[in-house]
Short mmCIF file of C-alpha atoms in Angstrom, two decimals:
data_model
loop_
_atom_site.label_atom_id
_atom_site.label_comp_id
_atom_site.label_asym_id
_atom_site.label_seq_id
_atom_site.Cartn_x
_atom_site.Cartn_y
_atom_site.Cartn_z
CA MET P 1 116.28 94.41 106.62
CA PRO P 2 117.89 91.68 104.51
CA PHE P 3 115.08 91.76 101.95
CA LEU P 4 116.09 95.33 101.02
CA GLU P 5 119.70 94.48 100.23
CA LEU P 6 118.79 93.56 96.67
CA ARG P 7 116.29 95.33 94.48
CA GLN P 8 112.99 93.45 94.02
CA LEU P 9 110.89 94.55 91.07
CA GLU P 10 107.38 93.11 91.28
CA PRO P 11 104.17 94.03 89.44
CA GLU P 12 102.16 96.67 91.29
CA ILE P 13 98.38 96.61 91.55
CA MET P 14 98.05 100.06 90.03
CA ASP P 15 99.77 98.90 86.85
CA ASP P 16 97.12 96.22 86.32
CA PRO P 17 94.77 97.29 83.47
CA SER P 18 91.94 95.33 85.13
CA LEU P 19 92.06 97.50 88.27
CA GLY P 20 88.62 99.03 88.88
CA GLU P 21 88.11 102.71 88.14
CA VAL P 22 87.09 103.58 91.70
CA GLU P 23 90.18 101.96 93.20
CA HIS P 24 92.41 103.54 90.55
CA THR P 25 90.97 106.99 91.22
CA ARG P 26 91.36 106.58 94.97
CA ALA P 27 94.98 105.49 94.55
CA LEU P 28 95.85 108.44 92.32
CA SER P 29 94.24 110.82 94.81
CA ALA P 30 96.36 109.31 97.57
CA LEU P 31 99.50 109.78 95.46
CA ALA P 32 98.59 113.44 95.04
CA ARG P 33 98.53 113.76 98.83
CA VAL P 34 101.93 112.06 99.01
CA HIS P 35 103.36 114.56 96.51
CA TRP P 36 101.90 117.45 98.49
CA LEU P 37 103.13 116.21 101.86
CA THR P 38 106.66 115.42 100.68
CA GLY P 39 107.15 118.74 98.88
CA THR P 40 107.59 117.41 95.35
CA THR P 41 106.03 120.45 93.71
CA ASN P 42 108.14 122.87 95.76
CA ARG P 43 111.38 121.17 94.76
CA LEU P 44 110.49 121.13 91.09
CA TRP P 45 109.25 124.72 91.19
CA ALA P 46 112.55 125.89 92.68
CA LYS P 47 114.34 124.46 89.63
CA LEU P 48 111.84 125.83 87.10
CA LEU P 49 111.69 129.38 88.43
CA PRO P 50 115.13 130.51 87.17
CA LEU P 51 114.24 129.26 83.69
CA LEU P 52 110.85 130.98 83.82
CA LYS P 53 112.54 134.24 84.78
CA GLN P 54 114.85 133.95 81.77
CA GLN P 55 112.05 133.06 79.38
CA SER P 56 110.36 135.68 77.26
CA ARG P 57 106.86 136.48 78.53
CA GLN P 58 105.59 135.81 75.01
CA GLU P 59 107.31 132.42 74.76
CA PRO P 60 106.06 129.72 77.17
CA LEU P 61 108.40 127.37 79.01
CA ARG P 62 107.55 123.90 77.73
CA VAL P 63 107.60 121.45 80.65
CA MET P 64 106.99 117.72 80.15
CA ASP P 65 106.07 115.29 82.94
CA VAL P 66 106.81 111.68 81.96
CA GLY P 67 104.61 109.25 83.89
CA CYS P 68 102.29 112.11 84.78
CA GLY P 69 99.41 109.96 86.08
CA ASP P 70 96.42 112.21 86.73
CA GLY P 71 98.57 115.29 86.14
CA PHE P 72 98.51 116.56 89.73
CA VAL P 73 102.14 117.74 89.87
CA LEU P 74 102.01 119.20 86.36
CA ARG P 75 98.80 121.09 87.16
CA GLN P 76 100.23 122.42 90.42
CA LEU P 77 103.32 123.75 88.64
CA THR P 78 101.23 125.34 85.89
CA MET P 79 98.94 127.10 88.36
CA ARG P 80 101.91 128.34 90.39
CA ALA P 81 103.51 129.74 87.24
CA ARG P 82 100.27 131.43 86.25
CA SER P 83 99.88 132.98 89.71
CA ALA P 84 103.43 134.33 89.48
CA GLY P 85 102.79 135.84 86.05
CA TYR P 86 104.77 133.31 84.00
CA HIS P 87 103.68 131.27 81.00
CA LEU P 88 104.25 127.52 81.37
CA LEU P 89 103.07 125.09 78.71
CA PRO P 90 102.36 121.73 80.43
CA ILE P 91 102.89 118.45 78.59
CA GLY P 92 102.02 115.10 80.15
CA CYS P 93 102.94 111.58 79.06
CA ASP P 94 101.63 108.35 80.52
CA PHE P 95 101.04 104.76 79.49
CA SER P 96 97.58 104.66 81.11
CA GLU P 97 94.71 106.08 79.07
CA ARG P 98 92.58 106.05 82.21
CA ALA P 99 95.09 108.20 84.08
CA LEU P 100 95.25 110.63 81.15
CA ALA P 101 91.46 110.88 81.13
CA MET P 102 91.62 111.82 84.81
CA ALA P 103 94.28 114.41 83.94
CA VAL P 104 91.88 115.96 81.44
CA LYS P 105 89.14 116.18 84.08
CA GLY P 106 91.52 117.63 86.61
CA ALA P 107 92.74 120.24 84.16
CA GLU P 108 89.19 121.24 83.30
CA GLY P 109 88.45 121.67 86.99
CA ASP P 110 91.50 123.92 87.35
CA ASN P 111 90.68 125.83 84.15
CA LEU P 112 93.87 124.62 82.50
CA SER P 113 94.77 123.05 79.19
CA LEU P 114 97.24 120.15 79.16
CA GLU P 115 98.94 118.65 76.13
CA LEU P 116 98.70 114.91 76.79
CA HIS P 117 100.27 111.90 75.06
CA CYS P 118 99.72 108.19 75.62
CA VAL P 119 103.25 106.78 75.48
CA ASP P 120 105.02 103.56 76.39
CA VAL P 121 108.38 105.08 77.22
CA THR P 122 110.11 101.70 77.10
CA ARG P 123 109.17 101.23 73.44
CA GLN P 124 108.60 104.71 72.05
CA VAL P 125 110.53 107.93 71.88
CA LEU P 126 109.10 110.88 73.74
CA PRO P 127 106.56 112.60 71.49
CA VAL P 128 107.88 116.18 71.62
CA VAL P 129 110.88 118.23 72.65
CA ALA P 130 110.45 120.35 75.78
CA ASP P 131 112.55 122.88 77.64
CA VAL P 132 112.32 120.78 80.80
CA VAL P 133 111.63 117.07 81.16
CA PHE P 134 110.89 115.65 84.60
CA CYS P 135 109.48 112.59 86.31
CA SER P 136 108.51 111.79 89.88
CA LEU P 137 108.10 108.36 91.52
CA PHE P 138 108.40 106.80 88.09
CA LEU P 139 111.74 105.12 87.42
CA HIS P 140 111.43 102.45 90.12
CA HIS P 141 108.78 100.77 87.95
CA PHE P 142 111.39 99.65 85.41
CA ARG P 143 114.34 97.30 85.07
CA GLU P 144 117.77 98.86 85.34
CA GLN P 145 118.56 98.74 81.63
CA GLU P 146 115.14 100.23 80.85
CA VAL P 147 115.92 103.12 83.20
CA VAL P 148 119.21 103.68 81.37
CA GLU P 149 117.36 103.94 78.05
CA ILE P 150 114.64 106.17 79.53
CA LEU P 151 117.23 108.61 80.84
CA LYS P 152 118.84 108.71 77.41
CA LYS P 153 115.45 109.63 75.95
CA PHE P 154 115.09 112.38 78.54
CA SER P 155 118.44 113.85 77.45
CA THR P 156 117.32 113.80 73.82
CA ALA P 157 113.92 115.37 74.50
CA ALA P 158 115.03 118.18 76.85
CA ARG P 159 116.46 121.48 75.67
CA HIS P 160 117.62 122.87 79.01
CA LEU P 161 117.03 120.68 82.06
CA ILE P 162 116.08 117.19 83.25
CA LEU P 163 114.76 116.59 86.77
CA VAL P 164 114.14 113.21 88.40
CA GLU P 165 112.75 112.44 91.84
CA ASP P 166 112.22 108.93 93.18
CA LEU P 167 112.23 106.74 96.25
CA LEU P 168 115.33 105.41 97.97
CA ARG P 169 115.53 101.77 98.97
CA SER P 170 116.45 101.70 102.65
CA PRO P 171 115.08 100.44 105.98
CA LEU P 172 114.16 104.00 106.96
CA GLY P 173 112.42 104.51 103.64
CA TYR P 174 110.44 101.31 104.19
CA TYR P 175 109.26 102.39 107.67
CA VAL P 176 108.46 105.93 106.53
CA CYS P 177 106.46 104.57 103.62
CA TRP P 178 104.49 102.13 105.79
CA ILE P 179 103.57 104.84 108.26
CA GLY P 180 102.85 107.41 105.58
CA VAL P 181 100.53 105.37 103.40
CA HIS P 182 98.52 104.19 106.39
CA LEU P 183 98.14 107.74 107.70
CA LEU P 184 97.28 109.29 104.35
CA THR P 185 94.83 106.85 102.82
CA ARG P 186 92.67 103.78 103.25
CA SER P 187 93.40 102.72 99.68
CA ARG P 188 94.34 99.04 99.60
CA VAL P 189 96.23 99.67 96.37
CA VAL P 190 98.48 102.31 97.91
CA HIS P 191 99.07 100.24 101.07
CA VAL P 192 100.40 97.36 98.96
CA ASP P 193 102.06 99.28 96.14
CA GLY P 194 103.82 101.73 98.43
CA LEU P 195 105.94 99.04 100.04
CA LEU P 196 106.48 97.26 96.73
CA SER P 197 107.77 100.57 95.38
CA VAL P 198 110.37 100.89 98.13
CA ARG P 199 111.59 97.35 97.45
CA ALA P 200 111.87 98.22 93.75
CA ALA P 201 113.62 101.53 94.33
CA PHE P 202 117.32 102.16 93.80
CA THR P 203 120.06 103.05 96.24
CA MET P 204 122.21 106.13 95.68
CA ALA P 205 125.09 103.95 94.47
CA GLU P 206 122.86 102.04 92.05
CA MET P 207 121.43 105.23 90.61
CA GLY P 208 124.91 106.72 90.27
CA ASN P 209 125.91 103.71 88.19
CA ILE P 210 122.78 104.05 86.04
CA LEU P 211 123.60 107.69 85.33
CA LYS P 212 127.05 106.67 84.13
CA GLN P 213 125.55 104.01 81.84
CA ALA P 214 123.12 106.59 80.45
CA GLY P 215 125.97 108.94 79.63
CA VAL P 216 124.89 111.60 82.13
CA ARG P 217 128.18 113.34 82.80
CA ASN P 218 127.06 116.51 84.57
CA GLY P 219 124.29 115.07 86.73
CA LYS P 220 123.80 116.19 90.32
CA LEU P 221 122.48 113.34 92.48
CA HIS P 222 121.52 114.02 96.06
CA LYS P 223 119.34 112.68 98.84
CA HIS P 224 116.59 114.49 100.70
CA TRP P 225 113.87 113.80 103.23
CA PRO P 226 111.83 111.60 103.32
CA GLU P 227 114.27 109.06 101.83
CA ARG P 228 114.13 110.35 98.28
CA LEU P 229 116.76 110.85 95.62
CA PHE P 230 116.80 113.87 93.33
CA ILE P 231 118.73 114.23 90.08
CA GLU P 232 119.20 117.22 87.84
CA TRP P 233 121.27 117.65 84.72
CA LYS P 234 121.51 119.67 81.57
CA PRO P 235 121.56 117.87 78.23
CA ASP P 236 124.88 117.98 76.41
CA ILE P 237 123.24 119.08 73.18
CA GLN P 238 120.44 121.62 73.34
CA GLY P 239 118.04 121.96 70.45
#
């Protein structure tokens, strides 16, 4: 697919502030199904569990999701920790006030309390320091140099661990996305934005170069099904 050889960053419908509430809600619900089907929560949980085991039962593990949307992944991790007898303090950051309002409703429905912040990560520092900072399906929304600066902010805001999951730009990823979004939802927003996201995603080589620019020296970058990249690293200086 020649059109995938170069990254194409285009505005997505879901980033449009004028998008109707019903369509926005439907799109976020579809993204939650995508996270569930592709095992996002399981991968993140596997990385959090060793830290939770080391943490004092009286001291919560502070976990911050940047670009949290409606908080689905953050809520799933918090409930899993609670079921396992661990104390996780969930912190969510997002640019969209509407998405954060949905996160509040979702948390209330799950009998949880989330610490939420409305943040433009391209212009502001992250609002708090956390033990773990993570993001999922987030970085492909930004220009390369913006991603470099965002990763630097992650390193500053995390005490112990940073985790990143995102799409890979590839022909297989494009086909998998097209099939997946049409099977999972009838949301027009997700049908359009899903393919735009793949076109805007990075290749492994591109992301490796971004990590170098961001000064990430101990990062582990690997690929997993279905055409995703996963990065983990420990900040050089822990506060």
